[in-house]
Coordinates of C-alpha atoms (C1' of nucleotides) in Angstrom, one line a residue:
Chain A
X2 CA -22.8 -4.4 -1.3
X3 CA -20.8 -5.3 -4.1
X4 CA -17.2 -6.1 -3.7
X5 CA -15.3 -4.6 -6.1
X6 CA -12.5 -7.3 -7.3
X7 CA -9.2 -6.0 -7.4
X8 CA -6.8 -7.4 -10.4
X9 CA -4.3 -9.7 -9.3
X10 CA -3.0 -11.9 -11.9
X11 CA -1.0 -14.2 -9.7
X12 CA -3.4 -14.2 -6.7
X13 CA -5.9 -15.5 -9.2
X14 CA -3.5 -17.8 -10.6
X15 CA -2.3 -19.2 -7.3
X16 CA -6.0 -19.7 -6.0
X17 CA -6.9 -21.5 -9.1
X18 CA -3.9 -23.5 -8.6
X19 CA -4.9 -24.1 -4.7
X20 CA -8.4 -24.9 -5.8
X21 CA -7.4 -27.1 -8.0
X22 CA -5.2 -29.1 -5.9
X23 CA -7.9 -29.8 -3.1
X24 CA -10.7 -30.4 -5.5
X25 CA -8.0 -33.1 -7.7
X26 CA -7.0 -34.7 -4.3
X27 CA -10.8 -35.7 -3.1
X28 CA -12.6 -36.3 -6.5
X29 CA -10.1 -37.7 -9.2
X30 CA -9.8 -35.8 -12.3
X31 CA -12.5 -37.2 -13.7
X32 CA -15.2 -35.6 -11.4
X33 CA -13.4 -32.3 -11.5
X34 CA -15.2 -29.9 -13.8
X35 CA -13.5 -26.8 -14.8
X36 CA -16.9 -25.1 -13.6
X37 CA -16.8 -26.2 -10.1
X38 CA -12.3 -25.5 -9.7
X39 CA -14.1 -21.4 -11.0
X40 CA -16.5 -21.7 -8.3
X41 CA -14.1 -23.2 -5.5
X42 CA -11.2 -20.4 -6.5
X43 CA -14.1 -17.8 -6.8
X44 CA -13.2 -17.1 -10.5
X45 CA -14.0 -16.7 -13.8
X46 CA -13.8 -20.5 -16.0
X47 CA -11.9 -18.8 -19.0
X48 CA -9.0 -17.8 -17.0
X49 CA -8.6 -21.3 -15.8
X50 CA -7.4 -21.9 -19.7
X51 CA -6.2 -18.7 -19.8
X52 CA -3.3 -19.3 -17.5
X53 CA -2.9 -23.0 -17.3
X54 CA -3.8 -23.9 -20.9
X55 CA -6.1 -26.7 -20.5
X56 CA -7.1 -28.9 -17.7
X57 CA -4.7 -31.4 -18.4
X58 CA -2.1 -28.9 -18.2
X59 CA -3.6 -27.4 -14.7
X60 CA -3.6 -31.3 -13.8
X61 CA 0.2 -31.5 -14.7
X62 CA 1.4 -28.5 -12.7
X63 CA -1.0 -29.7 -9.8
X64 CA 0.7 -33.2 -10.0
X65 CA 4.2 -31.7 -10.1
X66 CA 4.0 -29.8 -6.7
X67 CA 6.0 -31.6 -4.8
X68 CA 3.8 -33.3 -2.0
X69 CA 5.2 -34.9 1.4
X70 CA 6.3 -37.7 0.0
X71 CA 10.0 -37.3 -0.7
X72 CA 10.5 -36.0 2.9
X73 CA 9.7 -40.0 3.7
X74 CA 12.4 -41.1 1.0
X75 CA 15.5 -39.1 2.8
X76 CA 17.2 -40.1 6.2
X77 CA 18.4 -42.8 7.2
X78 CA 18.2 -46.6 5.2
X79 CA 17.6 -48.4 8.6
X80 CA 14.3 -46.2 9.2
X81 CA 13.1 -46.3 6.0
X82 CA 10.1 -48.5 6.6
X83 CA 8.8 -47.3 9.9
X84 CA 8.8 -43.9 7.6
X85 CA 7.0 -45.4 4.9
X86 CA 4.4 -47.0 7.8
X87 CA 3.8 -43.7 9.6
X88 CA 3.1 -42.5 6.0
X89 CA 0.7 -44.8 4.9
X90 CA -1.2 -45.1 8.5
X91 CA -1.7 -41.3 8.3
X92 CA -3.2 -41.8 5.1
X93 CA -5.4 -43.6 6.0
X94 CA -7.0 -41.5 9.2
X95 CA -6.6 -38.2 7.7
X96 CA -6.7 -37.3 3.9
X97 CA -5.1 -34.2 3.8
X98 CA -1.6 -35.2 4.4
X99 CA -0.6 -35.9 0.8
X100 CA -3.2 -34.3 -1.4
X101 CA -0.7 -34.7 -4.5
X102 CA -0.9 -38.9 -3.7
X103 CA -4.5 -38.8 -3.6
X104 CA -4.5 -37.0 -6.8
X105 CA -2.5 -39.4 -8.4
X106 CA -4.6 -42.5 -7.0
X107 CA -7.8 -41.2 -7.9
X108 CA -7.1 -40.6 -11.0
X109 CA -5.0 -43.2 -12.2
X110 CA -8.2 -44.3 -14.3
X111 CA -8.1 -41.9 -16.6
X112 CA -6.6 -42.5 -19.7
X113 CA -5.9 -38.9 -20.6
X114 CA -3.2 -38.8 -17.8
X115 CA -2.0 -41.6 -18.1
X116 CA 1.4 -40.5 -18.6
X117 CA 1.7 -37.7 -16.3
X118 CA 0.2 -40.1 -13.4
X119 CA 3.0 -42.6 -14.6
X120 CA 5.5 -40.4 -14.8
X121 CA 5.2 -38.9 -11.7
X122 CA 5.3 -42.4 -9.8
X123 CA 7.9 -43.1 -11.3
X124 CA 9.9 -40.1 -10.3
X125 CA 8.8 -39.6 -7.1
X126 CA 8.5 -43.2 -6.0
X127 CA 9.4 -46.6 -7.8
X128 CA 12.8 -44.6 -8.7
X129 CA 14.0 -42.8 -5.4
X130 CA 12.6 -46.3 -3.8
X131 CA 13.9 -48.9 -6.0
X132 CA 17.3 -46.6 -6.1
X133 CA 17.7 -47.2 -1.7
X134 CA 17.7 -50.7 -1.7
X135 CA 20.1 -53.1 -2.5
X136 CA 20.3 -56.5 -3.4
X137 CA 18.2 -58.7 -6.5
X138 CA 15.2 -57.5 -7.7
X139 CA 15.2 -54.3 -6.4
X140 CA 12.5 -52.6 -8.5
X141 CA 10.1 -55.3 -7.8
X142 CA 10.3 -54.8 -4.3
X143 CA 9.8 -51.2 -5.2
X144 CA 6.7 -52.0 -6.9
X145 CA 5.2 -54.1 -4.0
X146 CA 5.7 -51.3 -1.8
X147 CA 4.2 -48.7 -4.3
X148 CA 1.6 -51.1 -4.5
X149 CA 0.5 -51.1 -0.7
X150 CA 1.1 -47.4 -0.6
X151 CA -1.6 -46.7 -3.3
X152 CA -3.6 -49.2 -2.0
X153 CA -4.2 -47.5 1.2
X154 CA -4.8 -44.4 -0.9
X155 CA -7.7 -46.6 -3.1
X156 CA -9.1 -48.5 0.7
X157 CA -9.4 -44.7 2.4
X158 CA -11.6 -43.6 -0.3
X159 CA -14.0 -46.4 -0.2
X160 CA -14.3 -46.5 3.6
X161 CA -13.5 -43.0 4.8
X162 CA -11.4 -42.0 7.9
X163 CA -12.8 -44.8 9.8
X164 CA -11.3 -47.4 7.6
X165 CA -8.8 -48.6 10.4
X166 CA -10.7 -46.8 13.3
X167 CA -10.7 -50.5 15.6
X168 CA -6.9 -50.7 16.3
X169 CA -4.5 -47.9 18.0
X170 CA -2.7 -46.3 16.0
X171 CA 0.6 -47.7 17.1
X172 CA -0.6 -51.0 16.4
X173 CA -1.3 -50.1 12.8
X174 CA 2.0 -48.6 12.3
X175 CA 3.7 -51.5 14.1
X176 CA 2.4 -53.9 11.9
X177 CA 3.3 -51.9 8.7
X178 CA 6.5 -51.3 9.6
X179 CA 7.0 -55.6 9.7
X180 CA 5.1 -55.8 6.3
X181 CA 7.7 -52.8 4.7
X182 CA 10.5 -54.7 6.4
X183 CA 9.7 -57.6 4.4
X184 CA 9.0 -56.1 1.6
X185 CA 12.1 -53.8 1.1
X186 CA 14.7 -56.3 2.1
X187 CA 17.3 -57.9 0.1
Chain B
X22 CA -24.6 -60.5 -47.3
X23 CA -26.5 -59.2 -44.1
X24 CA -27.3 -61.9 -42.0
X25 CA -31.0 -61.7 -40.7
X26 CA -30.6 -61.0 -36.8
X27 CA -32.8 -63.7 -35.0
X28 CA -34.7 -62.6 -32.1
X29 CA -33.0 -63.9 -29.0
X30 CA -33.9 -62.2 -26.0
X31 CA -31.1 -63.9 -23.6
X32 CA -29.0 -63.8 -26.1
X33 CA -28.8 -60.5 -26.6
X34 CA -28.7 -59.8 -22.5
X35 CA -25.7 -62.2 -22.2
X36 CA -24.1 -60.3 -25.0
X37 CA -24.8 -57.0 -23.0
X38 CA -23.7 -58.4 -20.1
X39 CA -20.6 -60.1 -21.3
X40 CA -19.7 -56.6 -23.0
X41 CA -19.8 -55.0 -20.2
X42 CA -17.7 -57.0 -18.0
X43 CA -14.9 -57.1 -20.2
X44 CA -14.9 -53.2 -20.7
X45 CA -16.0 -52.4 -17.1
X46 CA -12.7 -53.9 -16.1
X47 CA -10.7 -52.5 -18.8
X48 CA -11.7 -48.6 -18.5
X49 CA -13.7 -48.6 -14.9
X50 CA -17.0 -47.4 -14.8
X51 CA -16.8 -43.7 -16.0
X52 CA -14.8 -44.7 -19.2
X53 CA -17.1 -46.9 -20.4
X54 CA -20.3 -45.5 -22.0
X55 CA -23.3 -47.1 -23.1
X56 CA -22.7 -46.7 -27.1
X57 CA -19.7 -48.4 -26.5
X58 CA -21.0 -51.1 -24.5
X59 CA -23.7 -51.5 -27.4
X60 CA -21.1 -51.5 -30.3
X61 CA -19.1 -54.5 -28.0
X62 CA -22.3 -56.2 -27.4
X63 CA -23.1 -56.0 -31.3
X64 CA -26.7 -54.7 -29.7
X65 CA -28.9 -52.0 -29.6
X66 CA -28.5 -49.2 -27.0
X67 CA -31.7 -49.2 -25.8
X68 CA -32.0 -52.6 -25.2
X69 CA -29.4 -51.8 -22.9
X70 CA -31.8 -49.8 -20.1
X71 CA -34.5 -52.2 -21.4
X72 CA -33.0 -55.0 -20.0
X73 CA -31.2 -53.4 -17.1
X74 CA -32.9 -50.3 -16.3
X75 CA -29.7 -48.0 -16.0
X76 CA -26.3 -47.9 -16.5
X77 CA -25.8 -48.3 -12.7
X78 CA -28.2 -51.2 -12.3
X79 CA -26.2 -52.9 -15.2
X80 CA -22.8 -52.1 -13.6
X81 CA -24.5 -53.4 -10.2
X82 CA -25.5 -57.0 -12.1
X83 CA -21.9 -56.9 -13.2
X84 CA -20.1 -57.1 -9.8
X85 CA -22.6 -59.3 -8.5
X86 CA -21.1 -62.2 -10.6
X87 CA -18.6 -63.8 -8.6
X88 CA -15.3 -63.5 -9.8
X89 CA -12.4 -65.7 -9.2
X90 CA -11.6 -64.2 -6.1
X91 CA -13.7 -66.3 -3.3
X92 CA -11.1 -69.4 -4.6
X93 CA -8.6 -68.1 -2.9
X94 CA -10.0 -67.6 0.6
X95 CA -11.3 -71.6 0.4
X96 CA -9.4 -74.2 1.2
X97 CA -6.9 -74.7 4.3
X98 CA -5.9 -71.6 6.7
X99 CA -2.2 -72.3 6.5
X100 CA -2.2 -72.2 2.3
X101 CA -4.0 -68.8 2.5
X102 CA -0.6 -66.3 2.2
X103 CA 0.6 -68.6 -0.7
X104 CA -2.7 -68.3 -2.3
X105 CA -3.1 -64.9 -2.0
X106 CA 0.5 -64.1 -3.3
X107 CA -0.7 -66.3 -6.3
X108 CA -3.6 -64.7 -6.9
X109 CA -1.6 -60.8 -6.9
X110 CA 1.1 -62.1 -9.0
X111 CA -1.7 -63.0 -12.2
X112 CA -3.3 -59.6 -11.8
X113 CA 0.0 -58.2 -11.7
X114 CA 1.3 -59.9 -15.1
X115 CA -1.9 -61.2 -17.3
X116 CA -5.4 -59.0 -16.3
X117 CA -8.1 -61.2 -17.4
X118 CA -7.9 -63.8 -14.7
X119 CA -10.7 -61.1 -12.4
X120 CA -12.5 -58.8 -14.4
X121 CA -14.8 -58.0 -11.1
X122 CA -11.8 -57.2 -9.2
X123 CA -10.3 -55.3 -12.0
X124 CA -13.3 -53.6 -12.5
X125 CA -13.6 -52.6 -8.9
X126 CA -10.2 -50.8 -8.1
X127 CA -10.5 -48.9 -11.2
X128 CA -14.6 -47.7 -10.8
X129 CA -13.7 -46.8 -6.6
X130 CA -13.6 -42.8 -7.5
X131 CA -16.9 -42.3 -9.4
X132 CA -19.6 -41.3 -6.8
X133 CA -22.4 -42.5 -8.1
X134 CA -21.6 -46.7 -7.5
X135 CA -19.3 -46.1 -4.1
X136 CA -22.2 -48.0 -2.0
X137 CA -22.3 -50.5 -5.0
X138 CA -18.2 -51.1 -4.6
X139 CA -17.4 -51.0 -0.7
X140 CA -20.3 -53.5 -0.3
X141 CA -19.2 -55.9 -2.8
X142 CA -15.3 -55.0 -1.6
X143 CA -16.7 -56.0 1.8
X144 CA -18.7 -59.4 1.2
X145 CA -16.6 -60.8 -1.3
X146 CA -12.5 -59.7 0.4
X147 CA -13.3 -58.3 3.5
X148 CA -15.2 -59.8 6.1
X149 CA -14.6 -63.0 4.9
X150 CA -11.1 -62.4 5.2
X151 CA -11.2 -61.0 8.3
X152 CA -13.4 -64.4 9.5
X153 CA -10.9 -66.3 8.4
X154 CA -8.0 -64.9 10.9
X155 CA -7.7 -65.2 14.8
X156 CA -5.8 -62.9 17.2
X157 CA -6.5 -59.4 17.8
X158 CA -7.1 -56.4 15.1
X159 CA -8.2 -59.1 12.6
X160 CA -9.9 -56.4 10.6
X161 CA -6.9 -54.2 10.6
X162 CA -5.4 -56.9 9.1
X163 CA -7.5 -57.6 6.6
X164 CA -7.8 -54.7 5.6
X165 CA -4.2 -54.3 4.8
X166 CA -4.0 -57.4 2.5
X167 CA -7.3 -55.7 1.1
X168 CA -5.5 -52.5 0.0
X169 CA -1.8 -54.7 -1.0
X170 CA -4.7 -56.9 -3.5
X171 CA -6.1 -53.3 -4.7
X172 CA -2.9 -51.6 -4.9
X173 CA -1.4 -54.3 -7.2
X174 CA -4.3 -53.5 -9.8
X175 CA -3.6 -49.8 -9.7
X176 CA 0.2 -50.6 -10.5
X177 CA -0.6 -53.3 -13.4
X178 CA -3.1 -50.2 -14.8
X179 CA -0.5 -48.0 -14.5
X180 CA 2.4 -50.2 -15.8
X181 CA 0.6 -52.4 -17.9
X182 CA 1.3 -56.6 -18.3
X183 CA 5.2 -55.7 -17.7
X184 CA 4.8 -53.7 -14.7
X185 CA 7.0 -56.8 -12.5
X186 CA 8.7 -58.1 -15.7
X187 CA 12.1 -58.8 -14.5
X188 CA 12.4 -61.2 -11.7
X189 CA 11.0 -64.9 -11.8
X190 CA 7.1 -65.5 -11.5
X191 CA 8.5 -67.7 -8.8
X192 CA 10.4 -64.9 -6.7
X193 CA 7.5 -62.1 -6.8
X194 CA 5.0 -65.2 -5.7
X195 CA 7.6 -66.0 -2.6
X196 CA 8.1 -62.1 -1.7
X197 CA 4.4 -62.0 -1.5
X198 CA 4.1 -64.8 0.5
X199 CA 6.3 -63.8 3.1
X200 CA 4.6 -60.4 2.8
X201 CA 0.8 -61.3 3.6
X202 CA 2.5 -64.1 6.1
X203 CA 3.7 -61.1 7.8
X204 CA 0.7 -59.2 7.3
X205 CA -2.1 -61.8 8.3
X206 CA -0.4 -63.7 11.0
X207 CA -1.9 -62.7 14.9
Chain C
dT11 C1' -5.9 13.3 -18.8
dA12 C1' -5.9 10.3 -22.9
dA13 C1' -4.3 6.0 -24.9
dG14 C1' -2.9 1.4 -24.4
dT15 C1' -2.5 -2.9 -22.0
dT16 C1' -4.5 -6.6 -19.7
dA17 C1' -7.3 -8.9 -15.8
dG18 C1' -11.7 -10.3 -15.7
dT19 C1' -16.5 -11.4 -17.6
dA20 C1' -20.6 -13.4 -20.1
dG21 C1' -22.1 -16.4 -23.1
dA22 C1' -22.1 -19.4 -26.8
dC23 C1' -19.8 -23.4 -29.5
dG24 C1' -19.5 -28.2 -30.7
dC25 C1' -19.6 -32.4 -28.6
dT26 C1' -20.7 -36.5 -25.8
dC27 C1' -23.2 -38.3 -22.2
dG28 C1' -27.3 -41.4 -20.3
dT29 C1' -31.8 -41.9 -21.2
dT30 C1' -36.3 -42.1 -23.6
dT31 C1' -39.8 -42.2 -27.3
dA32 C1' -41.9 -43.6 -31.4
dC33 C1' -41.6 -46.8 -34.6
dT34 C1' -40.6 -51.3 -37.4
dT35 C1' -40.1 -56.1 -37.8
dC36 C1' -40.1 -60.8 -36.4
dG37 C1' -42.4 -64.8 -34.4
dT38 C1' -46.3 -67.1 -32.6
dC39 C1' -50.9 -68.7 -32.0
dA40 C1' -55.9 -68.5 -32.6
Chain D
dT13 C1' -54.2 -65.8 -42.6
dG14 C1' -54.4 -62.2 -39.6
dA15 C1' -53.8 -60.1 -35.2
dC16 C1' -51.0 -59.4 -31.3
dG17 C1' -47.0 -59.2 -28.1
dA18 C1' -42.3 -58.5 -27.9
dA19 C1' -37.4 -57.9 -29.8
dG20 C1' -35.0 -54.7 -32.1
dT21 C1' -34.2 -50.0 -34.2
dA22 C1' -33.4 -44.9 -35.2
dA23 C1' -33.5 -40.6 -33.7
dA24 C1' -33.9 -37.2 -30.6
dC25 C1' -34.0 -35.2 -25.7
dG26 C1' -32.0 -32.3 -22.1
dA27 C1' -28.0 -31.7 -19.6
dG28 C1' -23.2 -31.2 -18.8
dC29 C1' -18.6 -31.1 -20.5
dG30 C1' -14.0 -28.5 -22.1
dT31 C1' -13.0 -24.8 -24.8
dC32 C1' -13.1 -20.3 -27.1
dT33 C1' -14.5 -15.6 -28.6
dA34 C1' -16.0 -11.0 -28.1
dC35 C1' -16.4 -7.8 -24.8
dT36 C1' -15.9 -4.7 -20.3
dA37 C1' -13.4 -2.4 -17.1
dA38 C1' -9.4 -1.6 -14.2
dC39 C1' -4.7 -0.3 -14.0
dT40 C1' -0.4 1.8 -16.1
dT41 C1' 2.1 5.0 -18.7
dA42 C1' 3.1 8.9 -21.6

DNA sequence: TAAGTTAGTAGACGCTCGTTTACTTCGTCA
DNA sequence: TGACGAAGTAAACGAGCGTCTACTAACTTA
């Protein structure tokens, strides 16, 4: 009853990289082994360095897929926080909108990426962000904005789905929508 | 030159325990091993589980020390956005002012303390927040300062001391303000 | 069909982790 | 003074980690 595996170099490469990806997203880099991203992609561990160098590396190109996150940066300025409220509320019901943001916030403990999670915040939020708005301070109303978006990233983790299960979900975005209006404005 | 080591068994616990606070909130729970905690501690590492049992259990006695936190949600209802704006702009520029808290947002992806974490993250930020606020969706509410306070830890990780150095201390406490005004009001 | 390239495999390497055991030394009190 | 309890110590345990090497077997090409 043995399956015999046919070679496929970027098959393998592109489960590995799937596996990865989901595994990153719910446990932090930390708690991902290189042992259990072989098992998930159903392959063999020394590939994993094989064709991604390290884990660090795979963690790198993992990090630089882009996510859903820059479709909530375009369109229109006056929309921009209802956008960034419907983002964060979905976070926080289901996970597996932004698997590349959970990454980031799970992981953003470990010391051996520290630079790639910066770097990659900085690209794909605090910059784009900081660059819409106008008016003083621009970056630190950026930040506070980053802030409450990884927040709800760090709050979804410790209390599951449910975290916000009480309130409609309209209600939710309504009032993050008034708290990103606050925040952004000049 | 060696000094003769007195015998001073809560002494040496306080030592332990003062360790591991400090590095608990500087590397979150994973980072931190026990050899390091002994080295900081100048002790023994088997005093360590001696004393404490496990590395959980000593992690555990850690949170359990009130931090600096439950000042904030004393004192009269209508201070409480000012206070709280306070209290996220000193994590955000010097860390030290709440190791627990510090040591809480960057411990919430390792597994093995979650239960330890959400409980403390509920009894010490949560419910009594959420007591302290009238109107509908009060949890809701809560909950979204909750994940603004967590967020800003993840950022001054990320970013380090300087992560909001531009503006004014004065104009990232008044953004703040009107943010969790905004957030906390029914 | 024979040779060469390469995807895939099994297993070990060196290391660090939390934890535990066996032991030594200090201090106290009969 | 001598015995005993307890504080402190050194070293090892087994397990898990990321990484790497030697090997097998499938596909391609001449």
């Amino acid at each position: 009853m043995e399956e015999v595996r046919r070679r496929d170099r970027e098959g393998t490469r592109q489960r590995i990289l799937d596996a990865a990806r989901r595994l990153f997203a719910d446990l932090g880099y930390d708690h991902v082994t290189m042992r259990l991203i072989a098992a998930e992609a159903d392959a063999n561990i020394a590939l994993i360095n094989r064709y991604f160098g390290s884990k660090r590396e795979l963690f790198a190109e993992v990090i630089a897929m882009q996510g859903r996150f820059p479709g909530v940066l375009e369109g229109p300025g006056e929309g921009l926080p209802r956008r960034l409220a419907e983002y964060v509320a979905d976070r926080l019901r289901s996970d597996r909108s932004s698997p590349v943001m959970a990454a980031l916030s799970r992981s953003s403990a470990s010391p051996e990426i520290h630079g790639i999670i910066k770097d990659r915040v900085n690209s794909a939020i605090m910059e784009p962000l900081a660059a819409r708005l106008s008016g003083e301070d621009a970056r630190m109303r950026a930040s506070i904005a980053t802030a409450l978006i990884t927040g709800a990233g760090t709050l979804r983790q410790l209390y599951g789905p449910e975290a916000l299960d009480g309130p409609a979900y309209e209600a939710v975005v309504a009032r993050l929508t008034r708290i990103f209006e606050v925040c952004l404005e000049g």
